[in-house]
Coordinates of C-alpha atoms and ligand atoms in Angstrom, one line a residue:
X1 CA -148.1 -42.7 43.5
X2 CA -146.4 -45.6 45.3
X3 CA -144.6 -47.9 42.9
X4 CA -144.0 -50.9 45.2
X5 CA -146.7 -53.5 45.6
X6 CA -145.6 -54.0 49.2
X7 CA -146.3 -50.3 50.0
X8 CA -149.6 -50.3 51.8
X9 CA -152.4 -47.7 51.9
X10 CA -154.5 -45.8 49.5
X11 CA -153.3 -43.0 47.3
X12 CA -154.5 -39.9 49.3
X13 CA -154.6 -37.4 46.5
X14 CA -156.7 -39.4 44.1
X15 CA -160.5 -39.2 44.7
X16 CA -162.1 -41.2 41.8
X17 CA -163.3 -44.7 42.7
X18 CA -163.2 -46.5 39.4
X19 CA -165.9 -49.1 38.4
X20 CA -164.8 -52.8 38.3
X21 CA -161.3 -51.7 39.4
X22 CA -159.2 -52.8 42.3
X23 CA -158.0 -49.4 43.4
X24 CA -155.1 -50.8 45.3
X25 CA -153.7 -52.1 42.0
X26 CA -154.8 -49.1 40.0
X27 CA -152.6 -46.8 42.1
X28 CA -149.6 -48.9 41.1
X29 CA -150.1 -49.1 37.4
X30 CA -149.2 -46.7 34.7
X31 CA -152.0 -44.1 34.6
X32 CA -153.9 -43.4 31.4
X33 CA -155.8 -40.1 31.5
X34 CA -157.7 -39.6 28.2
X35 CA -157.8 -36.0 27.1
X36 CA -159.7 -36.2 23.8
X37 CA -160.6 -38.5 20.9
X38 CA -160.7 -38.3 17.1
X39 CA -162.2 -41.0 15.0
X40 CA -161.1 -44.3 16.4
X41 CA -158.2 -42.9 18.4
X42 CA -158.1 -41.9 22.0
X43 CA -155.5 -39.2 22.8
X44 CA -154.1 -39.1 26.4
X45 CA -153.0 -36.1 28.4
X46 CA -149.4 -36.9 27.7
X47 CA -150.1 -36.8 24.0
X48 CA -149.9 -40.6 23.4
X49 CA -152.4 -42.0 21.0
X50 CA -154.3 -45.3 21.4
X51 CA -156.7 -47.0 18.9
X52 CA -159.9 -47.5 20.9
X53 CA -160.0 -51.3 20.5
X54 CA -163.0 -51.8 22.7
X55 CA -165.1 -48.8 21.5
X56 CA -165.0 -47.3 25.0
X57 CA -166.7 -50.2 26.6
X58 CA -168.5 -51.5 23.5
X59 CA -170.4 -48.2 23.0
X60 CA -168.8 -46.1 20.2
X61 CA -170.3 -46.8 16.8
X62 CA -169.2 -44.3 14.1
X63 CA -166.0 -43.3 15.8
X64 CA -165.5 -40.4 18.2
X65 CA -166.4 -36.9 17.2
X66 CA -168.7 -37.7 14.2
X67 CA -169.7 -34.2 13.1
X68 CA -173.4 -35.2 12.4
X69 CA -173.8 -36.5 16.0
X70 CA -171.8 -33.8 17.6
X71 CA -173.9 -31.1 15.8
X72 CA -177.1 -32.7 16.8
X73 CA -176.0 -32.7 20.4
X74 CA -174.9 -29.1 20.3
X75 CA -178.1 -27.9 18.6
X76 CA -180.4 -29.8 21.0
X77 CA -178.3 -28.6 24.0
X78 CA -178.9 -25.0 22.9
X79 CA -182.7 -25.6 22.7
X80 CA -183.9 -27.9 25.4
X81 CA -181.5 -29.6 27.9
X82 CA -184.0 -31.6 29.9
X83 CA -187.7 -32.1 30.4
X84 CA -189.3 -35.0 32.2
X85 CA -191.2 -37.8 30.5
X86 CA -193.5 -38.4 33.5
X87 CA -196.8 -37.6 31.7
X88 CA -195.1 -35.0 29.4
X89 CA -193.4 -35.5 26.0
X90 CA -190.9 -33.6 23.9
X91 CA -190.2 -33.9 20.2
X92 CA -186.9 -35.7 20.2
X93 CA -188.3 -38.6 22.2
X94 CA -191.4 -38.8 20.0
X95 CA -189.2 -38.9 16.9
X96 CA -186.8 -41.4 18.4
X97 CA -189.5 -43.8 19.5
X98 CA -191.0 -43.6 16.0
X99 CA -187.6 -44.4 14.4
X100 CA -186.9 -47.3 16.7
X101 CA -190.4 -48.8 16.2
X102 CA -189.8 -48.6 12.4
X103 CA -186.3 -50.1 12.7
X104 CA -187.3 -53.1 14.9
X105 CA -189.2 -55.9 13.3
X106 CA -192.9 -56.9 13.5
X107 CA -194.9 -55.2 16.3
X108 CA -192.0 -54.2 18.6
X109 CA -193.5 -50.8 18.7
X110 CA -193.5 -49.4 22.3
X111 CA -190.4 -47.8 23.6
X112 CA -189.7 -47.3 27.3
X113 CA -186.6 -45.2 27.9
X114 CA -183.9 -45.3 30.7
X115 CA -180.3 -44.1 30.9
X116 CA -178.2 -47.2 31.0
X117 CA -178.3 -50.9 30.1
X118 CA -178.9 -52.3 33.6
X119 CA -181.9 -50.1 34.2
X120 CA -183.4 -51.1 30.9
X121 CA -183.0 -54.7 32.0
X122 CA -184.7 -54.0 35.3
X123 CA -187.6 -52.5 33.3
X124 CA -187.8 -55.6 31.1
X125 CA -187.9 -57.9 34.2
X126 CA -190.6 -55.8 35.9
X127 CA -192.6 -55.6 32.7
X128 CA -192.5 -59.4 32.3
X129 CA -193.7 -60.0 35.9
X130 CA -196.4 -57.4 35.8
X131 CA -197.5 -58.5 32.4
X132 CA -198.5 -61.8 33.8
X133 CA -200.2 -60.2 36.9
X134 CA -202.2 -57.9 34.5
X135 CA -203.2 -61.0 32.5
X136 CA -204.4 -62.8 35.6
X137 CA -201.5 -65.3 36.0
X138 CA -199.7 -64.0 39.1
X139 CA -197.9 -67.3 39.6
X140 CA -195.8 -66.8 36.5
X141 CA -193.0 -65.0 38.3
X142 CA -189.8 -66.8 37.5
X143 CA -187.2 -65.8 35.0
X144 CA -185.1 -68.2 33.1
X145 CA -181.5 -67.1 32.3
X146 CA -178.4 -68.5 30.7
X147 CA -175.4 -69.6 32.6
X148 CA -172.5 -67.1 32.5
X149 CA -174.9 -64.3 31.5
X150 CA -174.2 -60.7 32.1
X151 CA -177.1 -58.2 32.1
X152 CA -175.7 -55.4 34.2
X153 CA -174.9 -54.5 37.8
X154 CA -178.2 -53.5 39.4
X155 CA -179.9 -56.0 41.7
X156 CA -182.4 -57.5 39.2
X157 CA -179.8 -57.6 36.5
X158 CA -177.2 -59.2 38.7
X159 CA -179.8 -61.8 39.8
X160 CA -180.2 -63.0 36.2
X161 CA -176.4 -62.8 35.7
X162 CA -174.1 -65.7 35.9
X163 CA -172.4 -66.8 39.1
X164 CA -168.9 -65.7 40.1
X165 CA -167.5 -62.6 41.6
X166 CA -170.0 -60.3 39.7
X167 CA -172.8 -62.1 41.7
X168 CA -171.8 -64.2 44.6
X169 CA -171.0 -61.6 47.2
X170 CA -174.4 -59.9 46.6
X171 CA -176.3 -63.1 47.0
X172 CA -178.4 -61.9 50.1
X173 CA -179.9 -59.2 47.9
X174 CA -180.7 -61.3 44.8
X175 CA -183.5 -63.5 43.5
X176 CA -182.8 -66.9 42.0
X177 CA -183.6 -67.5 38.3
X178 CA -184.0 -70.9 36.7
X179 CA -181.0 -71.6 34.5
X180 CA -180.0 -73.4 31.3
X181 CA -176.5 -74.0 29.9
X182 CA -174.8 -71.5 27.6
X183 CA -173.1 -72.6 24.5
X184 CA -169.5 -72.4 25.8
X185 CA -168.6 -75.4 23.8
X186 CA -164.8 -74.8 24.2
X187 CA -165.1 -75.9 27.8
X188 CA -168.5 -77.6 28.1
X189 CA -168.3 -81.3 29.0
X190 CA -172.1 -81.8 28.7
X191 CA -172.9 -80.4 25.3
X192 CA -171.9 -82.2 22.0
X193 CA -170.6 -78.9 20.6
X194 CA -171.7 -76.3 18.0
X195 CA -172.8 -78.7 15.3
X196 CA -175.0 -80.7 17.7
X197 CA -175.7 -78.2 20.5
X198 CA -177.9 -79.6 23.2
X199 CA -177.8 -76.6 25.5
X200 CA -181.2 -75.4 24.3
X201 CA -182.7 -78.8 24.8
X202 CA -182.2 -78.2 28.5
X203 CA -184.2 -75.0 28.3
X204 CA -187.0 -77.1 26.9
X205 CA -186.8 -79.4 30.0
X206 CA -186.8 -76.4 32.4
X207 CA -189.8 -74.9 30.6
X208 CA -191.7 -78.2 30.6
X209 CA -191.1 -78.7 34.4
X210 CA -191.9 -75.1 35.4
X211 CA -194.3 -74.1 32.6
X212 CA -196.9 -72.3 34.8
X213 CA -194.3 -70.5 36.9
X214 CA -192.1 -68.9 34.2
X215 CA -192.7 -65.3 33.1
X216 CA -189.8 -64.9 30.7
X217 CA -186.6 -66.2 29.3
X218 CA -183.8 -63.6 29.0
X219 CA -180.8 -64.1 26.6
X220 CA -177.9 -62.2 25.1
X221 CA -178.6 -63.3 21.5
X222 CA -175.8 -65.0 19.6
X223 CA -173.0 -63.4 21.7
X224 CA -172.6 -63.5 25.5
X225 CA -170.4 -60.5 26.0
X226 CA -169.0 -60.1 29.5
X227 CA -169.3 -63.9 30.0
X228 CA -166.3 -64.2 27.7
X229 CA -167.5 -63.4 24.2
X230 CA -169.2 -66.8 23.8
X231 CA -170.6 -67.2 20.4
X232 CA -173.7 -69.4 20.0
X233 CA -174.1 -71.5 16.9
X234 CA -176.5 -70.5 14.0
X235 CA -180.0 -71.4 14.9
X236 CA -179.6 -71.0 18.7
X237 CA -181.8 -67.9 19.0
X238 CA -184.5 -69.4 16.7
X239 CA -184.6 -72.6 18.8
X240 CA -185.1 -70.5 22.0
X241 CA -187.9 -68.5 20.3
X242 CA -189.7 -71.7 19.3
X243 CA -189.6 -73.1 22.8
X244 CA -190.9 -69.7 24.2
X245 CA -193.8 -70.0 21.8
X246 CA -194.4 -73.6 22.7
X247 CA -194.7 -72.8 26.4
X248 CA -196.2 -69.2 25.9
X249 CA -193.3 -67.6 27.8
X250 CA -191.9 -64.1 26.9
X251 CA -188.5 -63.8 25.3
X252 CA -186.4 -60.9 26.3
X253 CA -183.4 -60.2 24.0
X254 CA -180.7 -58.2 25.7
X255 CA -179.1 -56.5 22.7
X256 CA -177.3 -53.9 24.8
X257 CA -173.9 -55.2 23.6
X258 CA -174.9 -56.8 20.3
X259 CA -177.1 -54.0 19.0
X260 CA -176.3 -51.3 16.5
X261 CA -174.3 -53.4 14.0
X262 CA -171.8 -55.0 16.3
X263 CA -172.6 -58.6 15.1
X264 CA -172.8 -57.6 11.4
X265 CA -176.6 -57.1 11.5
X266 CA -178.4 -54.2 13.1
X267 CA -179.5 -56.5 15.9
X268 CA -178.3 -60.0 16.7
X269 CA -181.8 -61.4 16.5
X270 CA -181.8 -60.3 12.8
X271 CA -179.1 -62.9 12.2
X272 CA -181.8 -65.5 12.5
X273 CA -184.9 -63.5 11.7
X274 CA -186.1 -63.8 15.3
X275 CA -188.6 -61.4 16.8
X276 CA -188.4 -61.3 20.7
X277 CA -191.2 -60.0 22.9
X278 CA -188.9 -57.4 24.3
X279 CA -185.7 -56.0 22.8
X280 CA -183.4 -54.2 25.2
X281 CA -181.0 -51.6 23.7
X282 CA -178.3 -49.4 25.2
X283 CA -174.6 -48.6 24.7
X284 CA -174.5 -47.8 20.9
X285 CA -178.0 -46.3 20.8
X286 CA -176.5 -42.8 20.9
X287 CA -173.5 -43.8 18.8
X288 CA -171.9 -44.3 22.2
X289 CA -171.8 -40.6 23.1
X290 CA -174.5 -40.2 25.8
X291 CA -176.3 -42.4 28.3
X292 CA -179.6 -43.7 27.0
X293 CA -181.3 -47.1 26.8
X294 CA -184.6 -48.5 25.7
X295 CA -186.8 -51.5 26.5
X296 CA -189.0 -52.0 23.5
X297 CA -192.0 -54.3 23.7
X298 CA -194.7 -55.7 21.4
X299 CA -198.3 -54.7 21.3
X300 CA -199.4 -57.7 23.4
X301 CA -197.3 -56.5 26.4
X302 CA -198.2 -52.9 25.9
X303 CA -201.9 -53.6 25.8
X304 CA -201.9 -55.5 29.0
X305 CA -200.7 -52.4 30.8
X306 CA -203.2 -50.1 28.9
X307 CA -206.3 -49.4 30.9
X308 CA -208.1 -46.1 31.3
X309 CA -209.8 -47.3 34.5
X310 CA -207.2 -49.4 36.4
X311 CA -204.2 -47.4 37.6
X312 CA -202.7 -50.5 39.2
X313 CA -201.9 -51.8 35.7
X314 CA -199.5 -49.0 34.8
X315 CA -195.8 -49.6 35.0
X316 CA -194.4 -48.4 38.3
X317 CA -191.0 -47.3 37.0
X318 CA -189.3 -44.1 35.7
X319 CA -185.9 -42.4 36.0
X320 CA -185.4 -38.7 36.2
X321 CA -183.3 -38.4 33.1
X322 CA -185.1 -41.1 31.0
X323 CA -185.3 -40.1 27.4
X324 CA -183.4 -36.9 27.9
X325 CA -183.7 -34.7 24.8
X326 CA -180.0 -34.3 24.2
X327 CA -179.5 -38.1 24.4
X328 CA -182.5 -38.6 22.0
X329 CA -181.0 -36.1 19.6
X330 CA -177.7 -38.0 19.6
X331 CA -179.6 -41.3 19.0
X332 CA -181.5 -39.8 16.1
X333 CA -178.3 -38.6 14.5
X334 CA -176.7 -42.0 15.1
X335 CA -179.6 -43.6 13.1
X336 CA -179.1 -41.0 10.4
X337 CA -175.5 -42.1 10.0
X338 CA -176.6 -45.8 9.7
X339 CA -179.0 -44.8 6.9
X340 CA -176.7 -42.4 5.0
X341 CA -173.6 -44.5 5.0
X342 CA -173.8 -48.3 4.1
X343 CA -172.4 -49.2 7.6
X344 CA -173.6 -52.8 7.9
X345 CA -172.1 -53.9 4.6
X346 CA -168.8 -52.3 5.6
X347 CA -168.9 -54.1 9.0
X348 CA -169.2 -57.5 7.4
X349 CA -166.1 -56.8 5.2
X350 CA -164.2 -55.6 8.2
X351 CA -165.2 -58.6 10.2
X352 CA -163.8 -60.9 7.5
X353 CA -160.6 -58.9 7.4
X354 CA -160.3 -59.1 11.2
X355 CA -160.9 -62.9 11.1
X356 CA -158.2 -63.4 8.6
X357 CA -155.7 -61.3 10.5
X358 CA -156.4 -63.1 13.8
X359 CA -156.2 -66.5 12.2
X360 CA -152.9 -65.6 10.5
X361 CA -151.3 -64.1 13.5
X362 CA -152.8 -66.1 16.4
X363 CA -154.4 -69.2 14.8
X364 CA -151.5 -71.5 15.9
X365 CA -150.2 -69.5 18.8
X366 CA -149.3 -71.8 21.7
X367 CA -151.1 -69.6 24.2
X368 CA -154.3 -69.1 22.3
X369 CA -156.9 -71.7 23.1
X370 CA -159.8 -70.3 21.0
X371 CA -160.7 -67.3 19.0
X372 CA -164.4 -66.5 19.1
X373 CA -165.9 -64.0 16.7
X374 CA -169.2 -62.7 15.5
X375 CA -169.0 -59.5 13.4
X376 CA -166.7 -57.0 15.2
X377 CA -167.1 -58.8 18.6
X378 CA -164.0 -60.9 19.4
X379 CA -162.7 -62.9 22.3
X380 CA -159.3 -64.5 22.3
X381 CA -159.1 -67.1 25.1
X382 CA -155.6 -67.6 26.5
X383 CA -154.5 -70.9 27.9
X384 CA -151.2 -72.3 29.1
X385 CA -151.6 -75.5 27.0
X386 CA -153.6 -75.8 23.8
X387 CA -153.8 -79.6 24.0
X388 CA -155.2 -79.8 27.6
X389 CA -156.9 -76.4 27.5
X390 CA -155.2 -75.8 30.9
X391 CA -155.9 -72.2 32.1
X392 CA -153.1 -69.8 32.9
X393 CA -152.4 -69.3 36.6
X394 CA -154.8 -66.6 37.9
X395 CA -152.0 -64.7 39.6
X396 CA -150.2 -64.3 36.2
X397 CA -153.1 -62.0 35.2
X398 CA -152.2 -62.8 31.6
X399 CA -155.2 -61.1 30.0
X400 CA -154.5 -57.9 31.8
X401 CA -150.8 -58.0 31.0
X402 CA -151.5 -58.6 27.3
X403 CA -153.7 -55.5 27.3
X404 CA -151.1 -53.4 29.2
X405 CA -148.4 -54.5 26.7
X406 CA -150.7 -53.6 23.7
X407 CA -150.7 -50.0 24.9
X408 CA -147.0 -49.9 24.1
X409 CA -148.1 -50.5 20.5
X410 CA -150.7 -47.7 20.6
X411 CA -153.8 -49.9 21.2
X412 CA -156.3 -49.8 24.1
X413 CA -158.0 -53.1 24.8
X414 CA -159.5 -54.7 27.9
X415 CA -159.7 -58.3 28.9
X416 CA -162.4 -60.4 30.5
X417 CA -160.2 -62.5 32.7
X418 CA -157.9 -64.4 30.4
X419 CA -160.0 -63.7 27.3
X420 CA -158.7 -60.6 25.4
X421 CA -161.5 -58.7 23.9
X422 CA -161.4 -56.8 20.6
X423 CA -164.5 -54.9 19.8
X424 CA -163.7 -51.7 18.0
X425 CA -166.1 -49.0 16.7
X426 CA -167.8 -50.0 13.5
X427 CA -165.9 -47.1 11.8
X428 CA -162.6 -48.8 12.4
X429 CA -160.3 -48.8 9.4
X430 CA -158.5 -51.9 8.1
X431 CA -155.0 -50.4 8.8
X432 CA -156.2 -49.9 12.4
X433 CA -157.5 -53.5 12.6
X434 CA -154.0 -54.6 11.6
X435 CA -152.5 -52.5 14.3
X436 CA -154.8 -53.9 16.9
X437 CA -154.0 -57.5 15.9
X438 CA -150.3 -56.7 15.9
X439 CA -150.5 -55.1 19.3
X440 CA -152.4 -58.0 20.8
X441 CA -150.0 -60.5 19.3
X442 CA -147.1 -58.6 20.7
X443 CA -148.7 -58.7 24.1
X444 CA -149.3 -62.5 23.9
X445 CA -145.8 -63.1 22.7
X446 CA -144.5 -61.2 25.7
X447 CA -146.4 -63.5 28.0
X448 CA -145.0 -66.4 26.2
X449 CA -141.5 -65.1 26.5
X450 CA -142.0 -64.6 30.3
X451 CA -142.8 -68.3 30.5
X452 CA -146.5 -67.6 31.5
X453 CA -145.8 -66.2 34.9
Ligands
PLP501 C1 -175.3 -57.7 27.4 C2 -175.3 -56.5 28.4 N1 -176.3 -56.2 29.1 C3 -176.3 -55.2 30.0 C4 -175.2 -54.5 30.2 C5 -175.2 -53.3 31.2 O1 -175.2 -52.1 30.6 P1 -174.8 -50.8 31.4 O2 -173.3 -51.0 31.7 O3 -175.0 -49.7 30.5 O4 -175.6 -50.7 32.6 C6 -174.0 -54.8 29.5 C7 -172.8 -54.0 29.7 O5 -171.7 -54.4 29.4 C8 -174.1 -55.8 28.6 O6 -173.0 -56.2 27.9

């Protein structure tokens, strides 16, 4: 591969086009090819080992290779590999829907399966719009979303996502949601901050003005992931729920990143005892092993589609591999592990340990503007000046360079711009958390030594 940035042209022998990756730079960076994984450790083809500090894109829950999940996959693969859900069922999907309905609160009882997070968001958006059509209110067709949101890469999901490079170039394909501010208090000039957050008040104003046009509000409860690990204050979800009730608007909780214990509760909405009208799950649903997602609705929504006579009321949606039996078997085994080991209690203890480590190592670091954490979801925002909160120059690619340096210390992490993300599997061990914090600190120190450029 070419090693000079000035050397033009693509690498001819390499045929993978990686997601969210500038291939022109990828060709020039040290290549990491993962061969296998054990527990919380990724093992590369060259034999080097890396702690999986981002749970393979926030997905892995009980570590790689958990025998109970692996066995369930193998057994199901030997029995039934695939069978459609279009008008036909199979036992693993029936069992999984039962288990999810029992796990989710109140009457969140009806489970619509897809294969990835973005698709499950598309389902939620389509359900919300069609719900109001079925109910006789076709003018309720607008979605309200938070600024800096991330709900996936498909057209509907990008539409409700925040502005910036994820969205702007695709503008001609998108619809425009109504918006309200996100609680990014570190940089917000409008909101009084976490103790007196007024971001939700603005949602109230939007709903008041557009009451008869709005179908649903969509949020990433408590933590906005890809927007920069932005942690909302206690009470934020409950206030949004109250406003949705006041204006009779559906609340969609995108728990694709926050679900399955990542925040310290099974679902982020549980942190505040909130029940959304739809909960959208993905990533960790199979323990992070296989592609599966779910849009789970309450009885009110399900009933509005349910009609023996009117075919037009059914949901016009369905993917070929939705609810694949091997994926469902993995998801059932994932839930078994949650039940048989006291995972959530352990997560809270690990989150406290991680907070203490980060504060000790990075709390006063001159390049660390803010450390945001909820459970095992962490964002470390780098700045060039703590006082002024001045960002680092973009071309310095500080976040990326910190993560590359962390690899020298046996840790794999990925940034979101200049926010370094740490989001390990729930099975992470305290010694591994120490190693992750040490490696990230080493990476940030290196940037500091190079005078930020
Ligand atoms: C909150 C949230 N919603 C949706 C998605 C999209 O999920 P997927 O990448 O499986 O389509 C993500 C992915 O990071 C996410 O964090």
